[in-house]
mmCIF file of C-alpha atoms in Angstrom:
data_model
loop_
_atom_site.group_PDB
_atom_site.id
_atom_site.type_symbol
_atom_site.label_atom_id
_atom_site.label_comp_id
_atom_site.label_asym_id
_atom_site.label_seq_id
_atom_site.Cartn_x
_atom_site.Cartn_y
_atom_site.Cartn_z
ATOM 1 C CA MET C 137 -23.643 -5.317 -9.237
ATOM 2 C CA SER C 138 -22.710 -1.927 -7.913
ATOM 3 C CA VAL C 139 -20.130 0.086 -9.639
ATOM 4 C CA ASP C 140 -17.792 -0.203 -6.654
ATOM 5 C CA LEU C 141 -17.852 -4.047 -6.863
ATOM 6 C CA GLU C 142 -17.190 -3.814 -10.611
ATOM 7 C CA LEU C 143 -14.183 -1.583 -9.972
ATOM 8 C CA ARG C 144 -12.981 -4.059 -7.226
ATOM 9 C CA ASP C 145 -13.316 -7.028 -9.509
ATOM 10 C CA LEU C 146 -11.400 -5.242 -12.323
ATOM 11 C CA ALA C 147 -8.690 -4.228 -9.890
ATOM 12 C CA ALA C 148 -8.312 -7.764 -8.655
ATOM 13 C CA GLU C 149 -8.275 -9.271 -12.073
ATOM 14 C CA ILE C 150 -5.627 -6.947 -13.193
ATOM 15 C CA ALA C 151 -3.645 -7.086 -10.008
ATOM 16 C CA ARG C 152 -3.359 -10.884 -10.337
ATOM 17 C CA GLU C 153 -2.260 -10.800 -13.910
ATOM 18 C CA ALA C 154 0.295 -8.039 -12.960
ATOM 19 C CA GLY C 155 1.632 -9.940 -10.118
ATOM 20 C CA ASP C 156 2.046 -13.102 -12.267
ATOM 21 C CA LEU C 157 4.227 -11.048 -14.642
ATOM 22 C CA ALA C 158 6.141 -9.749 -11.760
ATOM 23 C CA ARG C 159 6.791 -13.209 -10.320
ATOM 24 C CA ARG C 160 8.036 -14.403 -13.790
ATOM 25 C CA ARG C 161 10.386 -11.555 -14.172
ATOM 26 C CA ARG C 162 11.770 -12.115 -10.793
ATOM 27 C CA ALA C 163 12.504 -15.760 -11.736
ATOM 28 C CA GLU C 164 14.252 -14.635 -14.818
ATOM 29 C CA GLY C 165 16.463 -12.364 -12.877
ATOM 30 C CA VAL C 166 16.127 -8.556 -11.924
ATOM 31 C CA ARG C 167 17.692 -5.607 -13.765
ATOM 32 C CA LEU C 168 17.890 -2.276 -12.095
ATOM 33 C CA ALA C 169 16.724 0.647 -14.192
ATOM 34 C CA ALA C 170 17.266 3.660 -12.191
ATOM 35 C CA THR C 171 17.312 5.151 -8.648
ATOM 36 C CA LYS C 172 14.812 7.747 -7.480
ATOM 37 C CA SER C 173 14.837 9.656 -4.170
ATOM 38 C CA SER C 174 18.317 8.229 -3.141
ATOM 39 C CA ILE C 175 20.711 5.436 -4.221
ATOM 40 C CA ALA C 176 18.819 3.092 -1.988
ATOM 41 C CA ASP C 177 15.399 3.857 -3.669
ATOM 42 C CA ILE C 178 15.547 1.697 -6.772
ATOM 43 C CA VAL C 179 13.412 1.031 -9.748
ATOM 44 C CA THR C 180 13.638 -2.149 -11.729
ATOM 45 C CA GLU C 181 12.710 -2.851 -15.357
ATOM 46 C CA ALA C 182 10.006 -5.013 -13.994
ATOM 47 C CA ASP C 183 8.362 -2.086 -12.154
ATOM 48 C CA ARG C 184 8.107 -0.259 -15.483
ATOM 49 C CA GLU C 185 6.776 -3.198 -17.366
ATOM 50 C CA VAL C 186 4.243 -4.299 -14.801
ATOM 51 C CA GLU C 187 2.909 -0.668 -14.652
ATOM 52 C CA ALA C 188 2.635 -0.512 -18.392
ATOM 53 C CA LEU C 189 0.498 -3.690 -18.173
ATOM 54 C CA ILE C 190 -1.777 -2.372 -15.628
ATOM 55 C CA ARG C 191 -2.150 0.873 -17.393
ATOM 56 C CA ASP C 192 -2.954 -0.791 -20.711
ATOM 57 C CA ARG C 193 -5.486 -2.924 -19.171
ATOM 58 C CA LEU C 194 -7.225 -0.158 -17.311
ATOM 59 C CA ARG C 195 -7.244 1.998 -20.439
ATOM 60 C CA SER C 196 -8.918 -0.803 -22.424
ATOM 61 C CA ALA C 197 -11.536 -1.501 -19.684
ATOM 62 C CA ARG C 198 -12.218 2.044 -18.632
ATOM 63 C CA PRO C 199 -10.839 4.626 -21.303
ATOM 64 C CA GLY C 200 -12.193 7.649 -19.550
ATOM 65 C CA ASP C 201 -10.478 7.093 -16.071
ATOM 66 C CA GLY C 202 -7.464 8.851 -14.909
ATOM 67 C CA PHE C 203 -4.237 7.235 -13.830
ATOM 68 C CA LEU C 204 -1.824 7.918 -11.068
ATOM 69 C CA GLY C 205 1.203 5.540 -11.002
ATOM 70 C CA GLU C 206 4.508 5.258 -9.299
ATOM 71 C CA GLU C 207 6.612 5.020 -12.328
ATOM 72 C CA THR C 208 4.812 7.085 -15.103
ATOM 73 C CA GLU C 209 3.320 10.521 -15.532
ATOM 74 C CA PRO C 210 -0.140 10.908 -14.250
ATOM 75 C CA THR C 211 -3.016 11.082 -16.778
ATOM 76 C CA PRO C 212 -6.198 13.014 -15.952
ATOM 77 C CA GLY C 213 -9.542 11.425 -16.578
ATOM 78 C CA GLU C 214 -13.175 12.373 -17.479
ATOM 79 C CA THR C 215 -15.122 10.110 -15.348
ATOM 80 C CA GLY C 216 -13.951 11.417 -11.865
ATOM 81 C CA VAL C 217 -12.331 8.126 -11.201
ATOM 82 C CA THR C 218 -8.632 7.765 -11.038
ATOM 83 C CA TRP C 219 -6.601 4.485 -10.555
ATOM 84 C CA VAL C 220 -3.777 4.811 -8.109
ATOM 85 C CA VAL C 221 -1.169 2.140 -8.711
ATOM 86 C CA ASP C 222 2.043 0.878 -7.268
ATOM 87 C CA PRO C 223 3.298 -1.937 -9.705
ATOM 88 C CA ILE C 224 5.590 -3.401 -7.148
ATOM 89 C CA ASP C 225 5.379 -2.235 -3.651
ATOM 90 C CA GLY C 226 8.538 -3.481 -1.953
ATOM 91 C CA THR C 227 10.895 -3.126 -4.960
ATOM 92 C CA VAL C 228 14.019 -3.460 -2.771
ATOM 93 C CA ASN C 229 12.661 -6.818 -1.282
ATOM 94 C CA TYR C 230 11.840 -7.755 -4.831
ATOM 95 C CA ALA C 231 15.338 -6.980 -6.154
ATOM 96 C CA TYR C 232 16.891 -8.993 -3.299
ATOM 97 C CA GLY C 233 14.602 -11.937 -3.707
ATOM 98 C CA ILE C 234 12.769 -11.453 -0.398
ATOM 99 C CA PRO C 235 9.088 -12.579 -1.061
ATOM 100 C CA MET C 236 7.347 -9.491 0.573
ATOM 101 C CA TYR C 237 6.263 -7.391 -2.365
ATOM 102 C CA ALA C 238 2.837 -6.651 -3.759
ATOM 103 C CA VAL C 239 0.882 -5.213 -6.724
ATOM 104 C CA SER C 240 -1.439 -2.384 -5.314
ATOM 105 C CA ILE C 241 -4.361 -1.053 -7.341
ATOM 106 C CA ALA C 242 -7.050 1.283 -6.165
ATOM 107 C CA ALA C 243 -9.895 3.265 -7.705
ATOM 108 C CA VAL C 244 -10.589 6.713 -6.172
ATOM 109 C CA HIS C 245 -13.085 9.366 -6.825
ATOM 110 C CA GLY C 246 -12.288 13.136 -6.928
ATOM 111 C CA SER C 247 -8.947 14.314 -5.897
ATOM 112 C CA THR C 248 -5.680 12.407 -6.269
ATOM 113 C CA LEU C 249 -4.701 13.685 -2.844
ATOM 114 C CA PRO C 250 -5.133 11.202 -0.099
ATOM 115 C CA ASP C 251 -6.829 13.478 2.286
ATOM 116 C CA SER C 252 -9.468 14.610 -0.045
ATOM 117 C CA TRP C 253 -10.301 11.605 -2.433
ATOM 118 C CA GLU C 254 -12.909 9.067 -1.866
ATOM 119 C CA ALA C 255 -11.674 5.406 -1.992
ATOM 120 C CA LEU C 256 -14.000 3.238 -4.087
ATOM 121 C CA ALA C 257 -12.326 0.100 -4.505
ATOM 122 C CA GLY C 258 -8.886 -1.717 -4.168
ATOM 123 C CA ALA C 259 -6.729 -4.860 -4.651
ATOM 124 C CA VAL C 260 -3.511 -5.965 -3.027
ATOM 125 C CA TYR C 261 -1.933 -8.918 -4.652
ATOM 126 C CA SER C 262 0.982 -10.748 -3.072
ATOM 127 C CA PRO C 263 2.481 -12.962 -5.858
ATOM 128 C CA ALA C 264 4.906 -14.963 -3.677
ATOM 129 C CA ALA C 265 2.107 -16.061 -1.365
ATOM 130 C CA ASP C 266 -0.641 -16.060 -4.003
ATOM 131 C CA GLU C 267 -2.773 -13.983 -1.647
ATOM 132 C CA LEU C 268 -5.393 -11.492 -3.097
ATOM 133 C CA PHE C 269 -6.755 -8.937 -0.709
ATOM 134 C CA THR C 270 -9.798 -6.857 -2.066
ATOM 135 C CA ALA C 271 -12.057 -4.221 -0.912
ATOM 136 C CA ALA C 272 -15.033 -1.996 -2.207
ATOM 137 C CA ARG C 273 -16.520 0.859 -0.528
ATOM 138 C CA GLY C 274 -19.381 -0.189 1.859
ATOM 139 C CA HIS C 275 -18.964 -3.991 0.910
ATOM 140 C CA GLY C 276 -16.062 -4.990 3.352
ATOM 141 C CA ALA C 277 -12.512 -6.378 2.813
ATOM 142 C CA ARG C 278 -11.734 -9.757 1.878
ATOM 143 C CA LEU C 279 -8.804 -12.286 1.385
ATOM 144 C CA GLY C 280 -10.022 -14.468 -1.321
ATOM 145 C CA GLU C 281 -13.585 -15.297 -0.133
ATOM 146 C CA GLN C 282 -12.781 -14.783 3.489
ATOM 147 C CA ARG C 283 -14.297 -11.578 5.209
ATOM 148 C CA LEU C 284 -11.583 -9.583 6.996
ATOM 149 C CA SER C 285 -11.687 -7.923 10.460
ATOM 150 C CA VAL C 286 -9.089 -5.943 12.305
ATOM 151 C CA ASN C 287 -7.957 -6.963 15.758
ATOM 152 C CA GLU C 288 -9.692 -4.829 18.467
ATOM 153 C CA SER C 289 -8.164 -6.634 21.622
ATOM 154 C CA THR C 290 -4.502 -6.672 22.272
ATOM 155 C CA PRO C 291 -3.985 -7.887 25.801
ATOM 156 C CA ALA C 292 -0.477 -8.879 25.391
ATOM 157 C CA GLY C 293 0.379 -5.678 23.710
ATOM 158 C CA ALA C 294 0.046 -4.651 20.056
ATOM 159 C CA LEU C 295 2.013 -6.242 17.245
ATOM 160 C CA LEU C 296 2.832 -3.277 15.083
ATOM 161 C CA GLY C 297 4.323 -2.699 11.617
ATOM 162 C CA THR C 298 6.287 0.216 10.416
ATOM 163 C CA GLY C 299 8.724 1.316 7.844
ATOM 164 C CA PHE C 300 11.552 3.794 7.197
ATOM 165 C CA GLY C 301 12.252 6.352 4.466
ATOM 166 C CA TYR C 302 15.196 5.976 2.076
ATOM 167 C CA ASP C 303 16.772 9.326 3.238
ATOM 168 C CA PRO C 304 19.380 8.633 5.842
ATOM 169 C CA SER C 305 18.954 11.955 7.507
ATOM 170 C CA THR C 306 15.360 10.897 8.711
ATOM 171 C CA HIS C 307 16.362 7.640 10.203
ATOM 172 C CA ASP C 308 17.241 9.163 13.645
ATOM 173 C CA GLY C 309 13.850 10.518 13.937
ATOM 174 C CA ASP C 310 12.118 7.373 12.829
ATOM 175 C CA LEU C 311 13.889 5.258 15.249
ATOM 176 C CA ALA C 312 13.020 7.829 18.022
ATOM 177 C CA THR C 313 9.439 7.394 17.109
ATOM 178 C CA VAL C 314 9.781 3.522 17.280
ATOM 179 C CA ARG C 315 11.378 3.709 20.785
ATOM 180 C CA ARG C 316 8.233 5.842 21.981
ATOM 181 C CA VAL C 317 5.748 3.470 20.205
ATOM 182 C CA MET C 318 7.318 0.316 21.728
ATOM 183 C CA THR C 319 5.981 1.131 25.066
ATOM 184 C CA MET C 320 2.607 -0.120 23.818
ATOM 185 C CA ALA C 321 4.055 -2.927 21.605
ATOM 186 C CA ARG C 322 4.225 -6.601 22.022
ATOM 187 C CA ASP C 323 6.725 -6.574 19.058
ATOM 188 C CA LEU C 324 7.426 -4.775 15.893
ATOM 189 C CA ARG C 325 7.600 -5.907 12.226
ATOM 190 C CA ARG C 326 9.218 -4.132 9.293
ATOM 191 C CA SER C 327 8.353 -5.824 6.050
ATOM 192 C CA GLY C 328 9.285 -3.358 3.414
ATOM 193 C CA SER C 329 5.850 -3.196 1.711
ATOM 194 C CA ALA C 330 3.350 -0.562 3.073
ATOM 195 C CA ALA C 331 0.724 -2.219 0.898
ATOM 196 C CA LEU C 332 1.206 -5.616 2.574
ATOM 197 C CA ASP C 333 1.551 -4.103 6.103
ATOM 198 C CA LEU C 334 -1.956 -2.441 5.689
ATOM 199 C CA SER C 335 -3.355 -5.629 4.153
ATOM 200 C CA TYR C 336 -2.156 -7.570 7.279
ATOM 201 C CA VAL C 337 -3.780 -4.924 9.538
ATOM 202 C CA ALA C 338 -6.905 -5.627 7.784
ATOM 203 C CA ALA C 339 -6.461 -9.466 8.161
ATOM 204 C CA GLY C 340 -5.683 -9.081 11.746
ATOM 205 C CA ARG C 341 -2.049 -10.335 11.266
ATOM 206 C CA LEU C 342 -0.896 -7.056 12.616
ATOM 207 C CA ASP C 343 -2.771 -4.906 15.159
ATOM 208 C CA GLY C 344 -1.420 -1.643 13.845
ATOM 209 C CA TYR C 345 0.832 0.151 11.501
ATOM 210 C CA PHE C 346 2.581 3.511 11.291
ATOM 211 C CA GLU C 347 4.871 5.190 8.923
ATOM 212 C CA ARG C 348 5.895 8.555 7.617
ATOM 213 C CA GLY C 349 6.348 9.832 4.187
ATOM 214 C CA LEU C 350 4.168 7.256 2.155
ATOM 215 C CA LYS C 351 3.116 8.266 -1.320
ATOM 216 C CA PRO C 352 -0.467 7.943 -2.499
ATOM 217 C CA TRP C 353 0.132 4.750 -4.455
ATOM 218 C CA ASP C 354 1.682 3.191 -1.268
ATOM 219 C CA LEU C 355 -1.431 3.605 0.724
ATOM 220 C CA ALA C 356 -4.523 3.922 -1.446
ATOM 221 C CA ALA C 357 -5.496 0.238 -1.651
ATOM 222 C CA GLY C 358 -4.325 -0.707 1.741
ATOM 223 C CA SER C 359 -6.019 2.139 3.659
ATOM 224 C CA LEU C 360 -9.304 1.116 2.072
ATOM 225 C CA LEU C 361 -8.735 -2.533 3.129
ATOM 226 C CA VAL C 362 -8.342 -1.416 6.639
ATOM 227 C CA ALA C 363 -11.293 0.826 6.707
ATOM 228 C CA GLU C 364 -13.471 -1.899 5.238
ATOM 229 C CA ALA C 365 -12.230 -4.230 7.762
ATOM 230 C CA GLY C 366 -13.437 -2.187 10.610
ATOM 231 C CA GLY C 367 -10.205 -0.417 11.535
ATOM 232 C CA ARG C 368 -9.371 3.454 11.454
ATOM 233 C CA VAL C 369 -6.727 5.004 9.245
ATOM 234 C CA SER C 370 -5.620 8.689 9.479
ATOM 235 C CA ARG C 371 -3.015 10.756 7.973
ATOM 236 C CA THR C 372 -1.588 13.843 9.635
ATOM 237 C CA GLY C 373 0.974 16.472 8.554
ATOM 238 C CA ALA C 374 -0.225 16.567 4.991
ATOM 239 C CA ASP C 375 1.424 19.974 4.616
ATOM 240 C CA THR C 376 4.814 18.547 5.768
ATOM 241 C CA PRO C 377 7.446 16.644 3.745
ATOM 242 C CA ARG C 378 6.631 13.363 5.606
ATOM 243 C CA PRO C 379 3.053 12.929 6.470
ATOM 244 C CA LEU C 380 2.275 10.282 9.285
ATOM 245 C CA LEU C 381 -0.179 7.427 8.406
ATOM 246 C CA VAL C 382 -1.487 5.364 11.246
ATOM 247 C CA ALA C 383 -3.744 2.495 10.814
ATOM 248 C CA GLY C 384 -5.283 -0.184 13.158
ATOM 249 C CA GLY C 385 -8.202 -1.105 15.175
ATOM 250 C CA THR C 386 -9.609 1.900 16.992
ATOM 251 C CA ALA C 387 -7.850 1.444 20.349
ATOM 252 C CA VAL C 388 -4.560 0.791 18.813
ATOM 253 C CA HIS C 389 -4.766 3.619 16.133
ATOM 254 C CA ASP C 390 -5.694 6.252 18.986
ATOM 255 C CA ARG C 391 -2.982 4.802 21.387
ATOM 256 C CA ILE C 392 -0.362 5.419 18.649
ATOM 257 C CA HIS C 393 -1.567 8.878 17.833
ATOM 258 C CA GLU C 394 -1.508 9.597 21.779
ATOM 259 C CA ILE C 395 2.203 8.554 21.869
ATOM 260 C CA ILE C 396 3.433 10.164 18.808
ATOM 261 C CA GLY C 397 1.355 13.113 19.056
ATOM 262 C CA GLU C 398 1.767 15.823 16.268
ATOM 263 C CA GLU C 399 5.556 15.508 15.943
ATOM 264 C CA THR C 400 6.972 16.026 12.617
#
């Protein structure tokens, strides 16, 4: 078995275990631990506990690797491989009892910056739906044992996903972007989990996805899923506070870029 497949299987195993823990903690009741960028951007005790579990499992299995997680300080590694982790992507959904949240784990090589790393493997696990999305570089993307493929034909218009930041000052700009993109859309979905939105693009449940301001852990595993499912993913404006991520089949991806352009 190749190293990338081994990394994928490890990510999948840990993501499922971490997701089971998150689901149990949700059933027991959610306690808020803190806010981050704004009062709407929350952290639960479960976020921290789930990330600690993932970090411990990875340290045990691959002690020389680096770690970049949402809730803890990054740790450099010695192998060139870094694990990029979002313990609960969709924390607000999780806190409210909305079953759209996921554990996202990816292994990347080189830089911890999305524009310069090489994604090797990833897993996104949806505990509420018990769905496990996985990908390994050069080996395709899967939902369970099913091989995934993005949609390339959208005769009725594209079903798109998006998201908005927590800073209220950015909402007018995001809504203006949505108005422009709706000219090519059949409809729009806003799930609250970038990892699941990207997984759904890979699975053909969405035709495309766009969002500004995503963090590395939001997109690491999901972007690899889309690429390995035959789609395109791009990130522009890396030197701005809110880079734009676009994902989808080639035609949808390119059309979104054409409409939005290089606006920041």
